[in-house]
Amino acid sequence: PPPVPPPVPPPVDPRSWVTKTHEPGYCALYDICGHRKDGDVLPCPNNTKAQPPSDVLAKKLQATCPSLWSEQGGAAGHYCCTPQQVDKLATDTSKVAPFTVGCPACLHNFIQLWCVLTCSPDQATFLNVTSVQLAADNNVTAVQQVDIWMNQDFTDDLYNSCKDVKYGAANLPAMNFIGGGAKNGQEWLEFLGEVKDKRRPPVGSPFQQNFNPTGNVTPPDIKPAVENLPSCGDSLFMCSCADCPVAPGCAVPPPAPPPGDHRCMAGAITCWDLTLILTYIGLVAGCGAYAWHFRRRQQEGLQLEQNLGLEGKQMGMMSALSCFTGRLSSICIMELMWHFWFILVQ
């Protein structure tokens, strides 16, 4: 007998998956509806009201999404996810942990991004389902493509907390591995949202997620997601200086001036040149003073000799007169000879 053809799935009613209500307290996605051929799970397009948490969901949210749990009032809040979705979220985000070891703020913010997109009770205000597909394992209608709008500060704060993180094992920016080398927040979101079928090897999102598809223009029924994320320098999620140069105490000192600018200057000349000039002036002044003093002493010596010579001459004349006026003795003759010799040598 000829093979029996597989049953034809019933036509999908567009009204069952279109996100019609974009109001706080409503979901655009809820629960898991099936799997892709590669086994990745696909969420259900379900524009239903956010649900209060079960005990199981409460424990999983506290463990995986503590910030979101606290923001929404814990057990008193409502959420757009199931325990199975939180399990998948925890598994997927744990793959980023090895790349962000040195920066707890980056890992926290990355997990918080997916906690908000998956479980926020106001999901329908910033997320719109644009197309669906049949799950490969059960032919149930599942999500194929969504549009997501995020506040600019949310996008920038997420990126800035991770942009400088280094993956120590490769000594390369972690963004090369978890963000495709993104240079800004929008590029990172586009990388995270690209469906894996567009990549080789096929690694990425199980369905297409278009972040901020209308640019700076937001549709009238959409309100971009807003989230206050800690910086990499936050005291509760402090990162290492290598992974967060802007953290307190991590400021890089100003670069040292070039060697030429390190010299001591005295006006327009260097201190060394000034020292040489002053030393030269001191030597010249010292030599001049010594020469003047030596010349003065020499002149004083000559004057003294002249005075002594004049006195000698006077004494000799007196002695000669005394010898001529008295009787010439041998002593007078010798004295007269000595005086005449002294006069000659002068």
mmCIF file of C-alpha atoms in Angstrom:
data_model
loop_
_atom_site.group_PDB
_atom_site.id
_atom_site.type_symbol
_atom_site.label_atom_id
_atom_site.label_comp_id
_atom_site.label_asym_id
_atom_site.label_seq_id
_atom_site.Cartn_x
_atom_site.Cartn_y
_atom_site.Cartn_z
ATOM 1 C CA PRO A 1 0.000 0.000 0.000
ATOM 2 C CA PRO A 2 1.184 3.560 -0.670
ATOM 3 C CA PRO A 3 2.637 5.435 2.363
ATOM 4 C CA VAL A 4 0.179 7.426 4.353
ATOM 5 C CA PRO A 5 0.956 11.169 4.095
ATOM 6 C CA PRO A 6 1.458 13.000 7.410
ATOM 7 C CA PRO A 7 -1.557 14.812 8.700
ATOM 8 C CA VAL A 8 -1.880 18.392 7.554
ATOM 9 C CA PRO A 9 -1.666 20.750 10.548
ATOM 10 C CA PRO A 10 -4.683 22.912 11.063
ATOM 11 C CA PRO A 11 -4.335 26.461 9.750
ATOM 12 C CA VAL A 12 -3.033 28.921 12.258
ATOM 13 C CA ASP A 13 -5.546 31.500 13.326
ATOM 14 C CA PRO A 14 -3.715 34.852 13.225
ATOM 15 C CA ARG A 15 -5.870 36.085 16.056
ATOM 16 C CA SER A 16 -4.390 33.448 18.370
ATOM 17 C CA TRP A 17 -0.825 34.784 18.326
ATOM 18 C CA VAL A 18 -0.874 38.446 17.296
ATOM 19 C CA THR A 19 0.134 40.716 20.150
ATOM 20 C CA LYS A 20 -2.942 42.867 20.366
ATOM 21 C CA THR A 21 -2.749 44.156 23.914
ATOM 22 C CA HIS A 22 0.333 46.274 24.685
ATOM 23 C CA GLU A 23 -0.483 47.173 28.248
ATOM 24 C CA PRO A 24 1.296 46.776 31.601
ATOM 25 C CA GLY A 25 0.529 43.426 33.206
ATOM 26 C CA TYR A 26 0.319 41.581 29.865
ATOM 27 C CA CYS A 27 2.678 39.096 28.212
ATOM 28 C CA ALA A 28 3.511 38.656 24.542
ATOM 29 C CA LEU A 29 5.183 35.274 25.146
ATOM 30 C CA TYR A 30 4.358 32.659 27.746
ATOM 31 C CA ASP A 31 5.554 29.087 28.268
ATOM 32 C CA ILE A 32 7.376 26.750 25.863
ATOM 33 C CA CYS A 33 5.425 25.397 22.895
ATOM 34 C CA GLY A 34 7.943 23.058 21.254
ATOM 35 C CA HIS A 35 11.420 22.576 19.862
ATOM 36 C CA ARG A 36 13.373 23.257 16.706
ATOM 37 C CA LYS A 37 14.917 20.427 14.728
ATOM 38 C CA ASP A 38 18.179 21.032 16.557
ATOM 39 C CA GLY A 39 16.432 20.697 19.927
ATOM 40 C CA ASP A 40 16.342 24.367 20.968
ATOM 41 C CA VAL A 41 13.133 25.364 22.680
ATOM 42 C CA LEU A 42 10.631 27.797 21.189
ATOM 43 C CA PRO A 43 8.344 29.972 23.352
ATOM 44 C CA CYS A 44 4.642 30.324 22.788
ATOM 45 C CA PRO A 45 3.095 33.493 21.359
ATOM 46 C CA ASN A 46 0.583 34.203 24.080
ATOM 47 C CA ASN A 47 -0.827 37.675 24.732
ATOM 48 C CA THR A 48 -2.110 36.702 28.154
ATOM 49 C CA LYS A 49 -2.023 38.361 31.562
ATOM 50 C CA ALA A 50 1.070 37.930 33.711
ATOM 51 C CA GLN A 51 0.640 35.164 36.284
ATOM 52 C CA PRO A 52 1.424 34.988 40.006
ATOM 53 C CA PRO A 53 4.402 32.717 40.726
ATOM 54 C CA SER A 54 4.100 29.151 41.882
ATOM 55 C CA ASP A 55 6.384 27.961 44.665
ATOM 56 C CA VAL A 56 8.649 26.312 42.113
ATOM 57 C CA LEU A 57 8.847 29.445 39.966
ATOM 58 C CA ALA A 58 9.460 31.588 43.033
ATOM 59 C CA LYS A 59 12.528 29.547 44.024
ATOM 60 C CA LYS A 60 13.933 29.574 40.512
ATOM 61 C CA LEU A 61 13.429 33.320 40.081
ATOM 62 C CA GLN A 62 15.117 34.034 43.408
ATOM 63 C CA ALA A 63 18.096 31.963 42.313
ATOM 64 C CA THR A 64 18.405 33.156 38.702
ATOM 65 C CA CYS A 65 16.709 36.577 38.583
ATOM 66 C CA PRO A 66 16.993 38.011 42.117
ATOM 67 C CA SER A 67 16.924 41.643 40.941
ATOM 68 C CA LEU A 68 13.762 41.171 38.899
ATOM 69 C CA TRP A 69 12.183 39.182 41.742
ATOM 70 C CA SER A 70 12.855 42.037 44.145
ATOM 71 C CA GLU A 71 11.705 44.756 41.717
ATOM 72 C CA GLN A 72 8.360 43.039 41.099
ATOM 73 C CA GLY A 73 7.576 42.517 44.762
ATOM 74 C CA GLY A 74 8.653 38.886 45.082
ATOM 75 C CA ALA A 75 5.804 36.469 45.688
ATOM 76 C CA ALA A 76 3.290 39.312 45.467
ATOM 77 C CA GLY A 77 4.268 40.087 41.878
ATOM 78 C CA HIS A 78 3.230 38.641 38.546
ATOM 79 C CA TYR A 79 5.463 37.159 35.827
ATOM 80 C CA CYS A 80 5.408 36.153 32.152
ATOM 81 C CA CYS A 81 7.496 32.987 32.453
ATOM 82 C CA THR A 82 7.283 29.405 33.695
ATOM 83 C CA PRO A 83 9.818 27.355 35.671
ATOM 84 C CA GLN A 84 10.926 25.655 32.442
ATOM 85 C CA GLN A 85 11.682 28.994 30.822
ATOM 86 C CA VAL A 86 13.741 30.098 33.817
ATOM 87 C CA ASP A 87 15.690 26.828 33.671
ATOM 88 C CA LYS A 88 16.507 27.473 30.001
ATOM 89 C CA LEU A 89 17.453 31.075 30.801
ATOM 90 C CA ALA A 90 19.824 29.942 33.568
ATOM 91 C CA THR A 91 21.464 27.367 31.295
ATOM 92 C CA ASP A 92 21.977 29.807 28.437
ATOM 93 C CA THR A 93 23.351 32.681 30.511
ATOM 94 C CA SER A 94 25.723 30.385 32.410
ATOM 95 C CA LYS A 95 27.680 29.992 29.170
ATOM 96 C CA VAL A 96 28.755 33.627 29.462
ATOM 97 C CA ALA A 97 30.149 33.258 33.006
ATOM 98 C CA PRO A 98 33.650 32.022 31.994
ATOM 99 C CA PHE A 99 34.145 35.137 29.870
ATOM 100 C CA THR A 100 33.145 37.593 32.616
ATOM 101 C CA VAL A 101 34.913 36.161 35.674
ATOM 102 C CA GLY A 102 36.608 39.459 36.504
ATOM 103 C CA CYS A 103 33.457 41.568 36.303
ATOM 104 C CA PRO A 104 30.389 40.499 38.324
ATOM 105 C CA ALA A 105 28.483 43.591 37.140
ATOM 106 C CA CYS A 106 28.731 42.502 33.502
ATOM 107 C CA LEU A 107 27.432 39.010 34.229
ATOM 108 C CA HIS A 108 24.654 40.361 36.454
ATOM 109 C CA ASN A 109 23.483 42.816 33.806
ATOM 110 C CA PHE A 110 23.609 40.218 31.043
ATOM 111 C CA ILE A 111 21.417 37.865 33.081
ATOM 112 C CA GLN A 112 19.111 40.731 34.030
ATOM 113 C CA LEU A 113 18.584 41.531 30.348
ATOM 114 C CA TRP A 114 17.153 38.082 29.680
ATOM 115 C CA CYS A 115 15.245 38.017 32.955
ATOM 116 C CA VAL A 116 13.446 41.206 31.896
ATOM 117 C CA LEU A 117 12.800 40.030 28.330
ATOM 118 C CA THR A 118 11.552 36.625 29.475
ATOM 119 C CA CYS A 119 9.723 37.258 32.733
ATOM 120 C CA SER A 120 8.749 40.934 33.012
ATOM 121 C CA PRO A 121 5.027 41.317 33.768
ATOM 122 C CA ASP A 122 4.971 44.263 31.335
ATOM 123 C CA GLN A 123 6.476 42.275 28.480
ATOM 124 C CA ALA A 124 3.752 43.218 25.990
ATOM 125 C CA THR A 125 4.546 46.912 26.361
ATOM 126 C CA PHE A 126 7.993 46.506 24.713
ATOM 127 C CA LEU A 127 7.749 43.198 22.768
ATOM 128 C CA ASN A 128 5.653 42.359 19.724
ATOM 129 C CA VAL A 129 5.398 38.975 17.987
ATOM 130 C CA THR A 130 5.658 39.473 14.218
ATOM 131 C CA SER A 131 5.676 35.900 12.868
ATOM 132 C CA VAL A 132 5.218 32.300 14.020
ATOM 133 C CA GLN A 133 6.266 28.802 12.960
ATOM 134 C CA LEU A 134 5.275 25.227 13.757
ATOM 135 C CA ALA A 135 7.506 23.475 16.240
ATOM 136 C CA ALA A 136 9.402 20.605 14.628
ATOM 137 C CA ASP A 137 8.513 18.094 17.348
ATOM 138 C CA ASN A 138 4.760 18.667 17.821
ATOM 139 C CA ASN A 139 3.479 21.081 15.120
ATOM 140 C CA VAL A 140 2.352 23.542 17.774
ATOM 141 C CA THR A 141 2.459 27.220 16.869
ATOM 142 C CA ALA A 142 5.620 28.765 18.252
ATOM 143 C CA VAL A 143 7.437 32.040 17.881
ATOM 144 C CA GLN A 144 9.526 32.667 14.786
ATOM 145 C CA GLN A 145 10.265 36.403 15.062
ATOM 146 C CA VAL A 146 9.704 39.226 17.535
ATOM 147 C CA ASP A 147 10.426 42.961 17.719
ATOM 148 C CA ILE A 148 11.820 44.332 20.984
ATOM 149 C CA TRP A 149 12.231 47.946 22.037
ATOM 150 C CA MET A 150 14.682 48.989 24.764
ATOM 151 C CA ASN A 151 15.414 52.338 26.335
ATOM 152 C CA GLN A 152 18.721 53.881 25.201
ATOM 153 C CA ASP A 153 20.063 54.056 28.752
ATOM 154 C CA PHE A 154 19.243 50.390 29.257
ATOM 155 C CA THR A 155 21.152 49.530 26.083
ATOM 156 C CA ASP A 156 24.145 51.748 26.871
ATOM 157 C CA ASP A 157 24.459 50.712 30.514
ATOM 158 C CA LEU A 158 24.406 47.046 29.534
ATOM 159 C CA TYR A 159 27.148 47.509 26.969
ATOM 160 C CA ASN A 160 29.309 49.854 29.074
ATOM 161 C CA SER A 161 29.416 47.405 31.962
ATOM 162 C CA CYS A 162 30.951 44.749 29.678
ATOM 163 C CA LYS A 163 32.876 46.590 26.964
ATOM 164 C CA ASP A 164 36.246 46.539 28.789
ATOM 165 C CA VAL A 165 36.012 43.037 30.239
ATOM 166 C CA LYS A 166 38.926 40.784 29.262
ATOM 167 C CA TYR A 167 38.768 37.050 28.716
ATOM 168 C CA GLY A 168 41.904 36.022 30.582
ATOM 169 C CA ALA A 169 42.386 32.644 28.898
ATOM 170 C CA ALA A 170 42.857 34.306 25.511
ATOM 171 C CA ASN A 171 43.889 37.788 26.707
ATOM 172 C CA LEU A 172 41.250 39.251 24.394
ATOM 173 C CA PRO A 173 38.139 41.371 24.966
ATOM 174 C CA ALA A 174 35.243 39.256 26.182
ATOM 175 C CA MET A 175 33.042 41.154 23.737
ATOM 176 C CA ASN A 176 34.785 39.280 20.924
ATOM 177 C CA PHE A 177 33.240 36.070 22.245
ATOM 178 C CA ILE A 178 29.908 37.129 23.730
ATOM 179 C CA GLY A 179 29.101 40.032 21.418
ATOM 180 C CA GLY A 180 30.732 39.353 18.068
ATOM 181 C CA GLY A 181 33.131 42.250 18.650
ATOM 182 C CA ALA A 182 30.291 44.773 19.018
ATOM 183 C CA LYS A 183 31.357 48.419 19.316
ATOM 184 C CA ASN A 184 28.164 49.711 20.939
ATOM 185 C CA GLY A 185 25.043 48.506 22.693
ATOM 186 C CA GLN A 186 22.863 48.293 19.579
ATOM 187 C CA GLU A 187 25.413 46.149 17.760
ATOM 188 C CA TRP A 188 25.585 43.815 20.732
ATOM 189 C CA LEU A 189 21.807 43.422 20.894
ATOM 190 C CA GLU A 190 21.644 42.727 17.160
ATOM 191 C CA PHE A 191 24.274 40.024 17.569
ATOM 192 C CA LEU A 192 22.398 38.437 20.481
ATOM 193 C CA GLY A 193 19.087 38.528 18.641
ATOM 194 C CA GLU A 194 20.196 37.100 15.299
ATOM 195 C CA VAL A 195 18.688 33.681 14.639
ATOM 196 C CA LYS A 196 21.287 30.934 14.477
ATOM 197 C CA ASP A 197 20.193 29.865 10.981
ATOM 198 C CA LYS A 198 21.911 32.975 9.601
ATOM 199 C CA ARG A 199 25.305 31.998 11.021
ATOM 200 C CA ARG A 200 28.017 29.532 10.223
ATOM 201 C CA PRO A 201 28.416 27.640 12.462
ATOM 202 C CA PRO A 202 24.745 27.902 13.517
ATOM 203 C CA VAL A 203 25.166 29.366 16.997
ATOM 204 C CA GLY A 204 22.808 31.991 18.377
ATOM 205 C CA SER A 205 19.164 32.646 19.134
ATOM 206 C CA PRO A 206 16.574 29.930 18.318
ATOM 207 C CA PHE A 207 14.299 32.594 16.797
ATOM 208 C CA GLN A 208 14.851 36.049 15.323
ATOM 209 C CA GLN A 209 14.785 38.948 17.804
ATOM 210 C CA ASN A 210 14.875 42.415 16.257
ATOM 211 C CA PHE A 211 16.000 44.984 18.810
ATOM 212 C CA ASN A 212 14.811 48.548 18.259
ATOM 213 C CA PRO A 213 13.752 47.796 14.660
ATOM 214 C CA THR A 214 12.309 51.279 14.141
ATOM 215 C CA GLY A 215 15.408 53.108 15.382
ATOM 216 C CA ASN A 216 14.643 56.181 17.459
ATOM 217 C CA VAL A 217 10.983 56.108 16.435
ATOM 218 C CA THR A 218 8.766 54.099 18.793
ATOM 219 C CA PRO A 219 5.316 52.885 17.687
ATOM 220 C CA PRO A 220 2.475 54.626 19.553
ATOM 221 C CA ASP A 221 1.392 51.492 21.450
ATOM 222 C CA ILE A 222 4.948 50.526 22.499
ATOM 223 C CA LYS A 223 6.877 51.645 25.588
ATOM 224 C CA PRO A 224 10.608 50.694 25.506
ATOM 225 C CA ALA A 225 11.871 48.557 28.361
ATOM 226 C CA VAL A 226 13.588 50.545 31.101
ATOM 227 C CA GLU A 227 16.017 49.085 33.613
ATOM 228 C CA ASN A 228 18.513 50.577 36.059
ATOM 229 C CA LEU A 229 21.672 48.517 35.764
ATOM 230 C CA PRO A 230 24.718 48.800 38.054
ATOM 231 C CA SER A 231 27.931 50.018 36.479
ATOM 232 C CA CYS A 232 31.108 47.962 36.535
ATOM 233 C CA GLY A 233 32.327 50.240 39.327
ATOM 234 C CA ASP A 234 29.295 49.601 41.564
ATOM 235 C CA SER A 235 30.336 48.614 45.091
ATOM 236 C CA LEU A 236 28.034 45.567 45.104
ATOM 237 C CA PHE A 237 29.326 44.240 41.778
ATOM 238 C CA MET A 238 32.860 45.607 41.775
ATOM 239 C CA CYS A 239 34.988 44.540 38.823
ATOM 240 C CA SER A 240 38.757 44.368 38.594
ATOM 241 C CA CYS A 241 40.592 47.420 37.283
ATOM 242 C CA ALA A 242 41.630 45.476 34.185
ATOM 243 C CA ASP A 243 37.946 44.816 33.403
ATOM 244 C CA CYS A 244 36.650 48.216 34.507
ATOM 245 C CA PRO A 245 39.172 51.077 34.157
ATOM 246 C CA VAL A 246 36.528 53.622 35.244
ATOM 247 C CA ALA A 247 35.928 51.972 38.634
ATOM 248 C CA PRO A 248 36.843 54.023 41.746
ATOM 249 C CA GLY A 249 40.562 53.797 42.435
ATOM 250 C CA CYS A 250 41.320 52.519 38.931
ATOM 251 C CA ALA A 251 41.979 55.841 37.238
ATOM 252 C CA VAL A 252 45.040 55.673 34.993
ATOM 253 C CA PRO A 253 47.670 58.277 36.018
ATOM 254 C CA PRO A 254 48.505 60.899 33.395
ATOM 255 C CA PRO A 255 51.343 59.883 31.076
ATOM 256 C CA ALA A 256 54.833 60.913 32.097
ATOM 257 C CA PRO A 257 56.194 63.941 30.226
ATOM 258 C CA PRO A 258 58.837 63.328 27.538
ATOM 259 C CA PRO A 259 62.453 63.262 28.773
ATOM 260 C CA GLY A 260 63.089 66.734 27.332
ATOM 261 C CA ASP A 261 60.365 68.255 29.484
ATOM 262 C CA HIS A 262 61.830 66.806 32.691
ATOM 263 C CA ARG A 263 64.700 69.373 32.875
ATOM 264 C CA CYS A 264 64.906 71.999 35.608
ATOM 265 C CA MET A 265 64.380 75.403 34.042
ATOM 266 C CA ALA A 266 65.332 78.887 35.279
ATOM 267 C CA GLY A 267 63.414 81.132 32.956
ATOM 268 C CA ALA A 268 64.568 80.509 29.406
ATOM 269 C CA ILE A 269 67.706 78.544 30.373
ATOM 270 C CA THR A 270 68.214 75.261 32.170
ATOM 271 C CA CYS A 271 69.359 75.075 35.772
ATOM 272 C CA TRP A 272 72.587 73.394 34.617
ATOM 273 C CA ASP A 273 73.410 76.269 32.268
ATOM 274 C CA LEU A 274 72.689 78.765 35.049
ATOM 275 C CA THR A 275 75.039 76.855 37.375
ATOM 276 C CA LEU A 276 77.853 76.981 34.798
ATOM 277 C CA ILE A 277 77.328 80.703 34.241
ATOM 278 C CA LEU A 278 77.382 81.481 37.966
ATOM 279 C CA THR A 279 80.478 79.290 38.449
ATOM 280 C CA TYR A 280 82.273 81.120 35.633
ATOM 281 C CA ILE A 281 81.346 84.514 37.073
ATOM 282 C CA GLY A 282 82.565 83.379 40.493
ATOM 283 C CA LEU A 283 85.890 82.171 39.086
ATOM 284 C CA VAL A 284 86.448 85.409 37.138
ATOM 285 C CA ALA A 285 85.575 87.526 40.178
ATOM 286 C CA GLY A 286 87.823 85.434 42.421
ATOM 287 C CA CYS A 287 90.764 85.637 40.032
ATOM 288 C CA GLY A 288 90.274 89.383 39.631
ATOM 289 C CA ALA A 289 90.144 89.916 43.380
ATOM 290 C CA TYR A 290 93.249 87.804 43.862
ATOM 291 C CA ALA A 291 95.142 89.730 41.129
ATOM 292 C CA TRP A 292 94.096 93.067 42.620
ATOM 293 C CA HIS A 293 95.159 91.942 46.101
ATOM 294 C CA PHE A 294 98.470 90.584 44.790
ATOM 295 C CA ARG A 295 99.179 93.819 42.894
ATOM 296 C CA ARG A 296 98.370 95.888 45.950
ATOM 297 C CA ARG A 297 100.695 93.830 48.140
ATOM 298 C CA GLN A 298 103.394 94.121 45.523
ATOM 299 C CA GLN A 299 103.019 97.884 45.415
ATOM 300 C CA GLU A 300 103.092 98.048 49.199
ATOM 301 C CA GLY A 301 106.304 95.985 49.181
ATOM 302 C CA LEU A 302 107.949 98.302 46.653
ATOM 303 C CA GLN A 303 106.927 101.353 48.651
ATOM 304 C CA LEU A 304 108.402 99.800 51.780
ATOM 305 C CA GLU A 305 111.674 99.051 50.001
ATOM 306 C CA GLN A 306 111.781 102.557 48.665
ATOM 307 C CA ASN A 307 111.193 103.969 52.119
ATOM 308 C CA LEU A 308 113.913 101.739 53.563
ATOM 309 C CA GLY A 309 116.303 102.746 50.792
ATOM 310 C CA LEU A 310 115.685 106.432 51.383
ATOM 311 C CA GLU A 311 116.287 106.008 55.098
ATOM 312 C CA GLY A 312 119.452 104.059 54.352
ATOM 313 C CA LYS A 313 120.697 106.791 52.072
ATOM 314 C CA GLN A 314 119.928 109.413 54.694
ATOM 315 C CA MET A 315 121.716 107.444 57.386
ATOM 316 C CA GLY A 316 124.655 106.857 55.081
ATOM 317 C CA MET A 317 124.992 110.542 54.372
ATOM 318 C CA MET A 318 124.806 111.308 58.040
ATOM 319 C CA SER A 319 127.435 108.696 58.761
ATOM 320 C CA ALA A 320 129.631 110.038 55.998
ATOM 321 C CA LEU A 321 129.308 113.512 57.327
ATOM 322 C CA SER A 322 130.156 112.319 60.787
ATOM 323 C CA CYS A 323 133.170 110.472 59.381
ATOM 324 C CA PHE A 324 134.314 113.567 57.485
ATOM 325 C CA THR A 325 133.706 115.818 60.397
ATOM 326 C CA GLY A 326 135.439 113.418 62.798
ATOM 327 C CA ARG A 327 138.528 111.438 62.404
ATOM 328 C CA LEU A 328 138.599 108.762 59.699
ATOM 329 C CA SER A 329 138.714 105.418 61.324
ATOM 330 C CA SER A 330 138.646 101.994 59.739
ATOM 331 C CA ILE A 331 135.033 101.579 60.866
ATOM 332 C CA CYS A 332 133.969 104.782 59.119
ATOM 333 C CA ILE A 333 135.678 103.716 55.914
ATOM 334 C CA MET A 334 133.846 100.341 55.899
ATOM 335 C CA GLU A 335 130.516 101.981 56.617
ATOM 336 C CA LEU A 336 130.991 104.470 53.803
ATOM 337 C CA MET A 337 131.764 101.656 51.356
ATOM 338 C CA TRP A 338 128.613 99.730 52.344
ATOM 339 C CA HIS A 339 126.416 102.788 51.794
ATOM 340 C CA PHE A 340 127.911 103.492 48.404
ATOM 341 C CA TRP A 341 127.306 99.851 47.353
ATOM 342 C CA PHE A 342 123.669 100.016 48.551
ATOM 343 C CA ILE A 343 123.121 103.169 46.500
ATOM 344 C CA LEU A 344 124.570 101.518 43.401
ATOM 345 C CA VAL A 345 122.338 98.417 43.593
ATOM 346 C CA GLN A 346 119.276 100.568 43.944
#
